[in-house]
Coordinates of C-alpha atoms in Angstrom, one line a residue:
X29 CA 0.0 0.0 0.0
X30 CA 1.2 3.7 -0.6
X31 CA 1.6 5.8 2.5
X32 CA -1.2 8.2 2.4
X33 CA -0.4 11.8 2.6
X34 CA 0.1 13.9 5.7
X35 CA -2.2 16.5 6.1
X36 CA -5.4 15.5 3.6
X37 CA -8.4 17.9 3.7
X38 CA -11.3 16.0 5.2
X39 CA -13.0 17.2 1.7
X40 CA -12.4 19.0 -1.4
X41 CA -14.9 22.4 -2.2
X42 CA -15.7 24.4 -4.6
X43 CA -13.3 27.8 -4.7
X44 CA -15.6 31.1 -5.1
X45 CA -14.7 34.8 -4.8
X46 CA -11.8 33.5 -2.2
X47 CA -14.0 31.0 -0.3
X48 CA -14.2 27.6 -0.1
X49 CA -17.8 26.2 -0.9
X50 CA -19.7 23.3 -1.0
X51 CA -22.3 23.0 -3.9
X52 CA -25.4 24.8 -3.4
X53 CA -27.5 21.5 -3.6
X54 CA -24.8 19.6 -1.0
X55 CA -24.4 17.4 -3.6
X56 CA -20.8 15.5 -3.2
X57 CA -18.9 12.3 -5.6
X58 CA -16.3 9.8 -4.4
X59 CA -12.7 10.2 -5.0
X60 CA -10.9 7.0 -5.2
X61 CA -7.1 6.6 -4.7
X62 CA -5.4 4.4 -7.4
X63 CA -3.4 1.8 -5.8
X64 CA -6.2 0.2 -3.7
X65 CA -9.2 1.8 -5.3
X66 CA -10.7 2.8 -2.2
X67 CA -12.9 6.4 -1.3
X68 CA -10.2 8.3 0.7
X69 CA -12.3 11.4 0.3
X70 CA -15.4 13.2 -1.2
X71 CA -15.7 16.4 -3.1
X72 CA -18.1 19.0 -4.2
X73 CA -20.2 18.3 -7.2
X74 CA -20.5 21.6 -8.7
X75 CA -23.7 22.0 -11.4
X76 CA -25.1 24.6 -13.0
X77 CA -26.2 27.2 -10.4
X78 CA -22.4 26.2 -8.9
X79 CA -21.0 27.5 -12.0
X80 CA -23.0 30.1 -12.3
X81 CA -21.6 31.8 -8.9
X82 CA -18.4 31.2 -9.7
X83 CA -18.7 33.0 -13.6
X84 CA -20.4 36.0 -11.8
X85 CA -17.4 35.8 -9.4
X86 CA -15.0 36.1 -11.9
X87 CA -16.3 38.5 -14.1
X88 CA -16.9 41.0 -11.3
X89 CA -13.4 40.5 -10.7
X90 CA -12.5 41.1 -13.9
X91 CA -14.9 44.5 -14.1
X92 CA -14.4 45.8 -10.9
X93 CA -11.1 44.1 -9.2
X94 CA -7.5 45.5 -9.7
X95 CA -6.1 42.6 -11.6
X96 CA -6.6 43.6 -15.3
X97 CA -5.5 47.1 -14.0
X98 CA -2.2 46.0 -13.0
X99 CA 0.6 47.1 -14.6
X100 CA 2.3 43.6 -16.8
X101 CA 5.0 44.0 -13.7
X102 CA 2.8 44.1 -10.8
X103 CA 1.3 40.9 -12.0
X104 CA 4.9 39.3 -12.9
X105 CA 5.8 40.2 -9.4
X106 CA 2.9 38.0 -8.2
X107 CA 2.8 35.0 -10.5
X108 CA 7.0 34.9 -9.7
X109 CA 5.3 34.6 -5.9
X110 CA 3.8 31.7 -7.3
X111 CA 6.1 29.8 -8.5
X112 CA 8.2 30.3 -5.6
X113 CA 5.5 29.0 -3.6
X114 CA 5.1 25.6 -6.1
X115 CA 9.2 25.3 -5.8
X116 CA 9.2 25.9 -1.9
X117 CA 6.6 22.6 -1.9
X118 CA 7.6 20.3 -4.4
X119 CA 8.1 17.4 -2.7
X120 CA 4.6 18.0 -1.1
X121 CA 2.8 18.5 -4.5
X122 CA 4.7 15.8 -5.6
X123 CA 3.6 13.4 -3.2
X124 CA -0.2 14.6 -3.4
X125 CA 0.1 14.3 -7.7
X126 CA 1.3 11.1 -6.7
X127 CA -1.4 9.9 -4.3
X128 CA -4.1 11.0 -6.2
X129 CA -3.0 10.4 -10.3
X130 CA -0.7 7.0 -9.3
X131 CA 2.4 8.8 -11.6
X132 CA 5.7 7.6 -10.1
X133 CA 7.0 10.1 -7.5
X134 CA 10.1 11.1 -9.4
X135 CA 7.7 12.1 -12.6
X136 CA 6.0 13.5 -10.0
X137 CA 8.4 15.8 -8.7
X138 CA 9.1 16.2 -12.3
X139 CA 5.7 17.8 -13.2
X140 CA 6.1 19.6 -9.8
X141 CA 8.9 22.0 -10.9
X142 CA 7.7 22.2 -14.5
X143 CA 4.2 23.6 -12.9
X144 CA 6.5 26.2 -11.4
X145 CA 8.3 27.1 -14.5
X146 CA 5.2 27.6 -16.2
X147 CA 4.4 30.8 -14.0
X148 CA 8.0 32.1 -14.3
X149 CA 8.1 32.0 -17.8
X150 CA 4.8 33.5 -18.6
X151 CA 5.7 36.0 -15.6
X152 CA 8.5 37.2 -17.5
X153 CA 7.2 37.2 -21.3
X154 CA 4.3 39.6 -19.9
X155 CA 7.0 42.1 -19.1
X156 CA 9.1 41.5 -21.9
X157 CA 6.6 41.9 -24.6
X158 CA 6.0 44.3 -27.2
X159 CA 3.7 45.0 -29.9
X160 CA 4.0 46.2 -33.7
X161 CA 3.8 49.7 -34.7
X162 CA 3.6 50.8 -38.2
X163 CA 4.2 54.2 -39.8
X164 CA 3.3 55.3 -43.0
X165 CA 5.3 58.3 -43.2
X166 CA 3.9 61.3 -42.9
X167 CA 0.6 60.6 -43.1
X168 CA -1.1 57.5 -40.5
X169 CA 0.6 55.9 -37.0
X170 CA -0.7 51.9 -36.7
X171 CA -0.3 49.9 -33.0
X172 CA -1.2 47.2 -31.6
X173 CA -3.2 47.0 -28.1
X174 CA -3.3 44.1 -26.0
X175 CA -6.3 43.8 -23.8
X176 CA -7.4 40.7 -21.4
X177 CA -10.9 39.3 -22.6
X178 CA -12.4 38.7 -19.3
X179 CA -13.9 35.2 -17.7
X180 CA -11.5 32.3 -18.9
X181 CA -12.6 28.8 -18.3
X182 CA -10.0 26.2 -18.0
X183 CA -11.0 22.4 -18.3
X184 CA -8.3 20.0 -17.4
X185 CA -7.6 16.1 -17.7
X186 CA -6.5 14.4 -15.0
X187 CA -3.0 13.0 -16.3
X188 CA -0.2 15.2 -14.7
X189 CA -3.0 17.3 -13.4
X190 CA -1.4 19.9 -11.8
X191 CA 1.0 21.1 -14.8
X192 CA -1.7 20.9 -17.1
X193 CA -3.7 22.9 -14.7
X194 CA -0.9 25.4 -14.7
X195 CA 0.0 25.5 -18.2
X196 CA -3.7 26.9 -18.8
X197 CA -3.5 29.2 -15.8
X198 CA -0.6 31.3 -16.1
X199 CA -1.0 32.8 -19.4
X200 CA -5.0 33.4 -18.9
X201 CA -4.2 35.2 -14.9
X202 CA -0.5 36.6 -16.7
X203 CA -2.3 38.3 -19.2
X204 CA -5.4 40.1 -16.8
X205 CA -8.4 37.8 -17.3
X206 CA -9.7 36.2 -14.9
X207 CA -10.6 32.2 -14.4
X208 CA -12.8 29.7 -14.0
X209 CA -10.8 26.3 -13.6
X210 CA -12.7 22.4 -14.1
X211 CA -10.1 19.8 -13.1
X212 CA -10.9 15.9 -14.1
X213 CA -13.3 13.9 -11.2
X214 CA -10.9 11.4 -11.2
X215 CA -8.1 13.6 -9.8
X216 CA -9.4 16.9 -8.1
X217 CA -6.8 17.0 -4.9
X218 CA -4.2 18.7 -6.6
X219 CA -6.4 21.4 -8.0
X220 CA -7.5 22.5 -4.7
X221 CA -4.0 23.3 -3.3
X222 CA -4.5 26.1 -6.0
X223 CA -6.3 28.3 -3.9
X224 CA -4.1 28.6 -0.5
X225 CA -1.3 29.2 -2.9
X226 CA -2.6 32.3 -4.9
X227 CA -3.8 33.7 -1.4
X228 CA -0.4 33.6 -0.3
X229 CA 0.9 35.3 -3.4
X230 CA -1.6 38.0 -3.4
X231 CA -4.2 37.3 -5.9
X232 CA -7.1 39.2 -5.7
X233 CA -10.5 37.3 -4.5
X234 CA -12.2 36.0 -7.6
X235 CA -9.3 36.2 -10.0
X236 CA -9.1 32.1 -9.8
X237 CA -12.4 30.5 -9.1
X238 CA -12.7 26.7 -8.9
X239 CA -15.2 24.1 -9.6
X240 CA -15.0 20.7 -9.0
X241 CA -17.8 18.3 -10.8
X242 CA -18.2 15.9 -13.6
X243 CA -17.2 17.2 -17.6
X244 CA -21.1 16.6 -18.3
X245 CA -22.5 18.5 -15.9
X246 CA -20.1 21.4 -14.4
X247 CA -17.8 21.2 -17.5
X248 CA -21.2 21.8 -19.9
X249 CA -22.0 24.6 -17.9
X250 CA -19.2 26.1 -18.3
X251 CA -18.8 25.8 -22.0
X252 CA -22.4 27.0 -22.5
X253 CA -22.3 30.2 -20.1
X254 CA -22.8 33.4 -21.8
X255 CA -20.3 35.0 -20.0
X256 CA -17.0 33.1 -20.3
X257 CA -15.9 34.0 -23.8
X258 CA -13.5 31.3 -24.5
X259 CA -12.5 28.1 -23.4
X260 CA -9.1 26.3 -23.3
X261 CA -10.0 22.5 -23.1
X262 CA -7.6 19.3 -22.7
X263 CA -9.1 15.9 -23.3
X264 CA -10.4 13.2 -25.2
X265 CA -11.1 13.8 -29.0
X266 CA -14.8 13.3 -28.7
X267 CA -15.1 15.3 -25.7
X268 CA -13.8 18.5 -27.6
X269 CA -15.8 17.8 -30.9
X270 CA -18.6 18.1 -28.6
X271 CA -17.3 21.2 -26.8
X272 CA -17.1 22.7 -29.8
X273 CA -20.7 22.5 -30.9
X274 CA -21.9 23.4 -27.5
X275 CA -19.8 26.7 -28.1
X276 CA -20.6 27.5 -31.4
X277 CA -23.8 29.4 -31.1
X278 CA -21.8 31.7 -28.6
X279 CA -19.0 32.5 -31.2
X280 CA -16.4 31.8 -28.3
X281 CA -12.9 31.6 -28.5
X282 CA -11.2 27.6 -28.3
X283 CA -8.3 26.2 -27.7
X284 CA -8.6 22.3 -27.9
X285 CA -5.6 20.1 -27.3
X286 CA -7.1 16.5 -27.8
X287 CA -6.0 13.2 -28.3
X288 CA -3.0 11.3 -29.9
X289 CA -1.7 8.4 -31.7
X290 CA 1.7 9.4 -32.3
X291 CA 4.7 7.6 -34.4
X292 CA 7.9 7.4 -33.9
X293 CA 10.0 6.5 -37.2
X294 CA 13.1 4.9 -36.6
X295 CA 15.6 5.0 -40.0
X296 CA 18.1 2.0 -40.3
X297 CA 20.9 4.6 -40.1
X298 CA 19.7 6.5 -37.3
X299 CA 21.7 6.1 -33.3
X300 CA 20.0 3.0 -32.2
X301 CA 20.5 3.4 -28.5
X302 CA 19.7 6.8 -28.7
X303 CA 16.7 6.0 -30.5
X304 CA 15.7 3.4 -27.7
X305 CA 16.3 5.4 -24.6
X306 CA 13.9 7.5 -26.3
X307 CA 11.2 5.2 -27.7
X308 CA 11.0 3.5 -24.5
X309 CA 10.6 6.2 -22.1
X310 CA 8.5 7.9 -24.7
X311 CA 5.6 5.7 -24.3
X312 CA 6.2 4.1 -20.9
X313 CA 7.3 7.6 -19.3
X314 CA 4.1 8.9 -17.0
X315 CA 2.4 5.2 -17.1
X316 CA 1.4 5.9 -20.8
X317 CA -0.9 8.2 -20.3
X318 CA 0.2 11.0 -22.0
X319 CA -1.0 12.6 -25.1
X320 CA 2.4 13.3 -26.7
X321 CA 3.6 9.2 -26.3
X322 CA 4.9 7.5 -29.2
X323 CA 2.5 5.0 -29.2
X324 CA 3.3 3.7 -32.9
X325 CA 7.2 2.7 -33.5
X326 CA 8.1 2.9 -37.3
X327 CA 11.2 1.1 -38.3
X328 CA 13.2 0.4 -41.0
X329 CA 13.4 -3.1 -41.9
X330 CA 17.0 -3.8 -42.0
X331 CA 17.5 -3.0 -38.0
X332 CA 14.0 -3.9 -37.6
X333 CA 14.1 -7.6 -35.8
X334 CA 17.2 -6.1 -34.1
X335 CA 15.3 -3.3 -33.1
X336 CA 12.2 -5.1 -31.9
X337 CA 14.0 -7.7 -29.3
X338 CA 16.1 -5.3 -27.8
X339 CA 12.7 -3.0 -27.3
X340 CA 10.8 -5.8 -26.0
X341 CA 13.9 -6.5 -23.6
X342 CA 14.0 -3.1 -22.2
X343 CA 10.1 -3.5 -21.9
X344 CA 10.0 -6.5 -19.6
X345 CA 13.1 -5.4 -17.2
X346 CA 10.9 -1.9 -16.3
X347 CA 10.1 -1.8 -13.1
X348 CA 6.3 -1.8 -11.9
X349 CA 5.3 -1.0 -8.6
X350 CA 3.6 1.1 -6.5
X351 CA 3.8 5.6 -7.2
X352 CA 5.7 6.1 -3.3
X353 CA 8.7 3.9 -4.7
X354 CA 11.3 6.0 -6.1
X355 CA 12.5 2.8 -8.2
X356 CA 9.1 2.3 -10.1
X357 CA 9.0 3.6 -13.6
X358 CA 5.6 2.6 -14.2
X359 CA 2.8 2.5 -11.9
X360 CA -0.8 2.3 -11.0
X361 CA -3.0 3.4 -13.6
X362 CA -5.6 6.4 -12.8
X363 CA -8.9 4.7 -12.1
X364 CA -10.1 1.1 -12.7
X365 CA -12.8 2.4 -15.7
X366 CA -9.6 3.5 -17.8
X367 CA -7.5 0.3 -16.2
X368 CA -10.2 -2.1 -17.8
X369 CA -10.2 0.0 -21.3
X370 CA -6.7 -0.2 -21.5
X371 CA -6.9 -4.1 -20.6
X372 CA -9.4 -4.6 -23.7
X373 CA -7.0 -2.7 -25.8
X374 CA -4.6 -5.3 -24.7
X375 CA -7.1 -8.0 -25.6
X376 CA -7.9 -6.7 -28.8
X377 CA -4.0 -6.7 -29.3
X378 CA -3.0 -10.1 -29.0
X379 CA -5.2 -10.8 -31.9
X380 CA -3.8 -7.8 -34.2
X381 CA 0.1 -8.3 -33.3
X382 CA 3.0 -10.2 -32.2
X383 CA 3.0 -10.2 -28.2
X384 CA 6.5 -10.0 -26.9
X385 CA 6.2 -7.9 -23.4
X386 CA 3.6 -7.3 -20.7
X387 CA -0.1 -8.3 -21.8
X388 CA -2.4 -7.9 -18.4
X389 CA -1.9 -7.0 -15.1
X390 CA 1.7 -6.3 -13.7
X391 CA 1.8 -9.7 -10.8
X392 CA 2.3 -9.2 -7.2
X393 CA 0.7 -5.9 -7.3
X394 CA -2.4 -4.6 -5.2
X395 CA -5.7 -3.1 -6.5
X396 CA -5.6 -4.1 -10.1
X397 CA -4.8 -0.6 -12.4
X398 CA -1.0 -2.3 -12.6
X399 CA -0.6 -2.8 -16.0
X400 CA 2.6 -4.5 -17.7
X401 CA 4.3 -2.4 -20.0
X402 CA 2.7 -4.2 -22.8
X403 CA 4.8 -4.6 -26.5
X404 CA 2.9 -6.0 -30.1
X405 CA 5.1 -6.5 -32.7
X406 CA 4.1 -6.9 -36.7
X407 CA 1.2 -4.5 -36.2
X408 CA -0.3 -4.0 -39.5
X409 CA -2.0 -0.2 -40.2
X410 CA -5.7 -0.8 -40.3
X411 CA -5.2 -2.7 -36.6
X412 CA -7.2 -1.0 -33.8
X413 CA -4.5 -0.7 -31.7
X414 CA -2.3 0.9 -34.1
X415 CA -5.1 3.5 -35.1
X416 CA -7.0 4.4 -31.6
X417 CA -5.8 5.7 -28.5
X418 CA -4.9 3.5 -25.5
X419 CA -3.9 6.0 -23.3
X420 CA -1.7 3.4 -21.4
X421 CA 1.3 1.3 -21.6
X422 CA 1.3 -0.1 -24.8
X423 CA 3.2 0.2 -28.1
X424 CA 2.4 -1.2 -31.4
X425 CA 5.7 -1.6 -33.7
X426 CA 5.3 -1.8 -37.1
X427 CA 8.2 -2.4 -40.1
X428 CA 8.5 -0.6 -43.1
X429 CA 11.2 0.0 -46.2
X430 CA 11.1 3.0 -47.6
X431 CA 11.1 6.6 -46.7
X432 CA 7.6 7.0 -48.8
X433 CA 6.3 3.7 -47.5
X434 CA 7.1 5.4 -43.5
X435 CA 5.5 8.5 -44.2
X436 CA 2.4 7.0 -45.1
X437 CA 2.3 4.8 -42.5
X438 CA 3.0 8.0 -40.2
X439 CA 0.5 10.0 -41.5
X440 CA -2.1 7.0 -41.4
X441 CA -4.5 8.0 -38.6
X442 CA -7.2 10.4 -37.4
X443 CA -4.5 12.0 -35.4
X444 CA -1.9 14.4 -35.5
X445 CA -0.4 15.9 -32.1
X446 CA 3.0 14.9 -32.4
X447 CA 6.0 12.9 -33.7
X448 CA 9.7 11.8 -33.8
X449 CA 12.1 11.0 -36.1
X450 CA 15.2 9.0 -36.1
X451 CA 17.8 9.1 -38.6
X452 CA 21.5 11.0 -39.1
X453 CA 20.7 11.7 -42.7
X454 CA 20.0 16.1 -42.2
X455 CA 17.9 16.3 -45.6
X456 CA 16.0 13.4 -44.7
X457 CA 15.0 14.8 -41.4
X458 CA 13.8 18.4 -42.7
X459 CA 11.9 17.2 -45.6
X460 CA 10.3 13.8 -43.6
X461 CA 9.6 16.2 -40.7
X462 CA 7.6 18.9 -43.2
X463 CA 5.7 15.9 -44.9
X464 CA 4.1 14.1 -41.4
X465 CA 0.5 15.9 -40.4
X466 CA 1.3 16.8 -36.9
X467 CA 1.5 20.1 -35.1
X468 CA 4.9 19.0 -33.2
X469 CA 7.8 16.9 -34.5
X470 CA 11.0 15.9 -32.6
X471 CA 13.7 15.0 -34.4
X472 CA 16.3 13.0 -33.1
X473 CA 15.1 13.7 -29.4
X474 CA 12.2 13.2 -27.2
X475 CA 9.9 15.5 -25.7
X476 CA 11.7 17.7 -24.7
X477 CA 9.9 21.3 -25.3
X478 CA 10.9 25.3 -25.2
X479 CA 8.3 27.3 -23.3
X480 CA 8.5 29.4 -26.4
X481 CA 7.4 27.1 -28.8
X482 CA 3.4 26.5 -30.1
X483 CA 1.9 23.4 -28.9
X484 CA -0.7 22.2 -30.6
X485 CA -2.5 19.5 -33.4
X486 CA -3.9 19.1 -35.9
X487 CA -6.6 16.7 -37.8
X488 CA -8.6 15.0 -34.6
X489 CA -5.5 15.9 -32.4
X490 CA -7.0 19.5 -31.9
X491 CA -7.4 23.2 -32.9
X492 CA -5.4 26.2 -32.0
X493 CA -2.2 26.8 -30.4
X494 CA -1.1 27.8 -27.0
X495 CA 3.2 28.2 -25.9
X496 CA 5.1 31.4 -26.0
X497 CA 3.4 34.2 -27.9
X498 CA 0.4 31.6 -29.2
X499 CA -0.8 31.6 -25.3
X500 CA -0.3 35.1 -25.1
X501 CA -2.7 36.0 -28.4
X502 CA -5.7 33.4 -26.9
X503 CA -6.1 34.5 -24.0
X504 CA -5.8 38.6 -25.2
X505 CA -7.8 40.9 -27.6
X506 CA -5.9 42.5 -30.0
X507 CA -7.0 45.9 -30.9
X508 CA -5.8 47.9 -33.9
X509 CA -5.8 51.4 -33.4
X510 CA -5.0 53.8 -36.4
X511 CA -3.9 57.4 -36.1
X512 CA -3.7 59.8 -38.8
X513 CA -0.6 62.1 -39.1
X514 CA -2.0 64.5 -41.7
X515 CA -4.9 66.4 -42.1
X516 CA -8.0 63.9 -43.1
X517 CA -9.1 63.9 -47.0
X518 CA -11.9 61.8 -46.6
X519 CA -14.4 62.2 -49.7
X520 CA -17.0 64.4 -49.0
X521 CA -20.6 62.8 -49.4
X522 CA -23.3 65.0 -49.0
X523 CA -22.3 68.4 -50.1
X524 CA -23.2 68.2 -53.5
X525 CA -23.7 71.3 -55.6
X526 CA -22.5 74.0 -52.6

């Protein structure tokens, strides 16, 4: 058994205009742990009327509060508080992300001091910034104006909870909206450490607002209220399709960063050790469930049974156990509904591919969301677990022989988040990265990403772009203002004939 956190709130509420709530009805949902599966606590189930105080909260603090007032420094000052707060207790978050998700506690840590980043950078870029200015000369002055758009509402998954949950909030509070947050019901705890730690950094009450509930109910609300004028959403592909229509009559802003299937092309000439530190941890790394894993190994077929049994090898010596273990580099899945997809996926597997790691539950383990890291060989392209997402540790390898016959193959799903390729041929690299449809390509590394950079999908993998400037355009209006140098010669209707 894990040892269970010191310090655990006897219950998780709703966060309103800097209180803690309950829902309005009383209405409450289980939380389970993942390692045994039991209720270790209960939390607010928000619905409508819930989100409906929390909306008004935040827009009155956007209308009325000093936040969007600040100058870009006095906010930097605060969200650097922030992350010095999320640095000062990383070990803590760590071991609550841990608890509550079942990621190994040195990802954990990991995602711990990334969360912290995430406020520093966007803390600095929102002093750093600048606009454009144009001059015709002479005659008209053009600039840019930046202004925040008001109620943002955030809707989070529940793998690596709190970065995700971080990654959204720091541009939207950098930039002087102010938020409505919906973590994942599966994993709420982290999300409500959120509050306590904007108090302490001087956030002004109803600048972050949180509501804890189910995507159907509390989510929907959100997405349909009037008076949240865009959404950034990370999920499940279906999830945002739906989003999207629920949004559309309401003309709001989206930012959708949905699922993945993603390859990872391996070239005969490329560094094979290299390329298998990499293509390991790329899809084992944070027990699979990550939207950015390789998921579908491409490789050339003259290293490709060489390739395969030294993969498969690595596989089977990974070590499973339980998230408190600083050895275990795979753990307890994040509930026993997604344990028992990824199980079927498995099923499915062994009747689509060669099985030469893992295939069911991880032995000797409590609770039963231990899954084997689980490795099918000879997977052809039409194959279900080649095309759909497992969201778990599993990897479908597949051969190929020419650079045409790879791209296809990369190219061959509904998705297109991200990718990797392998190989120590430069011209090959450039021109196979251009040709794959995916927002993000890693060449010769693995995910390994600059703050700076856009990160985003395309096809079924998402719309929009957030990272760097891209975060700093969604979550701002951008006003043109024109002003003319010169006296005006506009024509003159109306005075005809005097």
């Amino acid at each position: 058994m894990s040892t269970r956190p010191a310090n655990l709130p006897e219950k998780i509420q709703h966060f309103i205009d800097g209180k803690f709530v309950d829902s309005l009805d009383g209405d409450t949902f289980d939380v389970i742990e993942p390692v045994s599966n039991e209720v270790y606590i209960t939390s607010a189930s928000g619905k409508i009327e819930d989100v409906n105080l929390a909306v008004a909260a935040a827009k009155r603090a956007f209308e009325e509060g000093p936040w969007a007032r600040m100058l870009p420094r006095e906010r930097s000052r605060i969200l650097h508080k922030i992350a010095d707060i999320v640095e000062s207790r990383d070990a803590q978050l760590a071991e609550i992300e841990s608890w509550d998700s079942g990621l190994p506690i040195t990802q954990a840590l990991g995602q711990a001091r990334r969360s912290a980043e995430n406020f520093r950078f966007f803390a600095d870029l929102i002093v750093a910034q600048h606009d454009n200015a144009f001059k015709v000369p002479g005659r008209q002055m053009n600039y840019v104006n930046r202004k925040p758009i008001g109620v943002a509402g955030l809707i989070t998954p529940w793998n690596v909870p709190f970065m995700q949950e971080s990654w959204k909030l720091a541009p939207a509070m950098a930039t002087g909206n102010s938020v409505v947050l919906k973590p994942a019901s599966y994993t709420p705890l982290s999300a409500a450490l959120w509050p306590d730690i904007f108090r302490e950094a001087g956030v002004p009450d109803g600048v972050f607002n949180l509501i804890l509930g189910s995507g159907g109910v509390a989510g929907d609300a959100l997405v349909k209220h009037p008076d949240v004028p865009l959404i950034s959403f990370t999920g499940d592909s279906s999830t945002g399709a739906m989003l999207s229509t629920n949004a559309a009559p309401l003309l709001k802003s989206l930012s959708l960063e949905l699922g993945g299937k993603s390859p990872a092309i391996v070239f005969a000439d490329a560094d094979l050790e290299a390329a298998l530190d990499a293509t390991v941890f790329g899809v084992f790394s944070l027990n699979g469930e990550r939207c950015t894993a390789g998921s579908r190994v491409l490789v050339q077929r003259d290293i490709y049974d060489d390739f395969v049994e030294r993969f498969a090898e690595r596989a089977r010596n990974i070590v499973v156990g339980l998230p408190t273990d600083p050895q275990s580099e795979v753990s307890a899945l994040v509930h026993p509904n997604h344990t028992e997809k990824v199980l079927s996926y498995i099923e499915i597997g062994k009747g689509e591919g060669r099985l030469l790691a893992g295939g069911g539950r991880a032995e000797g383990l409590p609770g039963g969301n231990f899954i084997s890291p689980t490795v099918f060989a000879d997977v052809k392209p039409d194959a279900r677990i080649f095309q759909e997402e497992i969201f778990g540790p599993v990897v479908a390898i597949t051969p190929f022989d020419t650079d045409e016959e790879a791209l296809k193959l990369a190219n061959d799903t509904r998705y297109g988040l991200a990718a990797y390729v392998w190989t120590t041929n430069l011209k090959r690299a450039h021109n196979f990265a251009h040709g794959i449809e995916s927002g993000m390509v890693w060449l010769n590394s693995n995910n390994v990403r600059d703050l700076r950079t856009p990160f985003g999908g395309v096809k079924a993998s998402g719309l929009g772009r957030e990272g760097g400037y891209r975060s700093i355009d969604f979550y701002t209006i951008q006003q043109s203002v024109q002003i003319s140098l010169e006296e005006s010669h506009s024509p003159r209707f109306g005075v005809s004939g005097k």
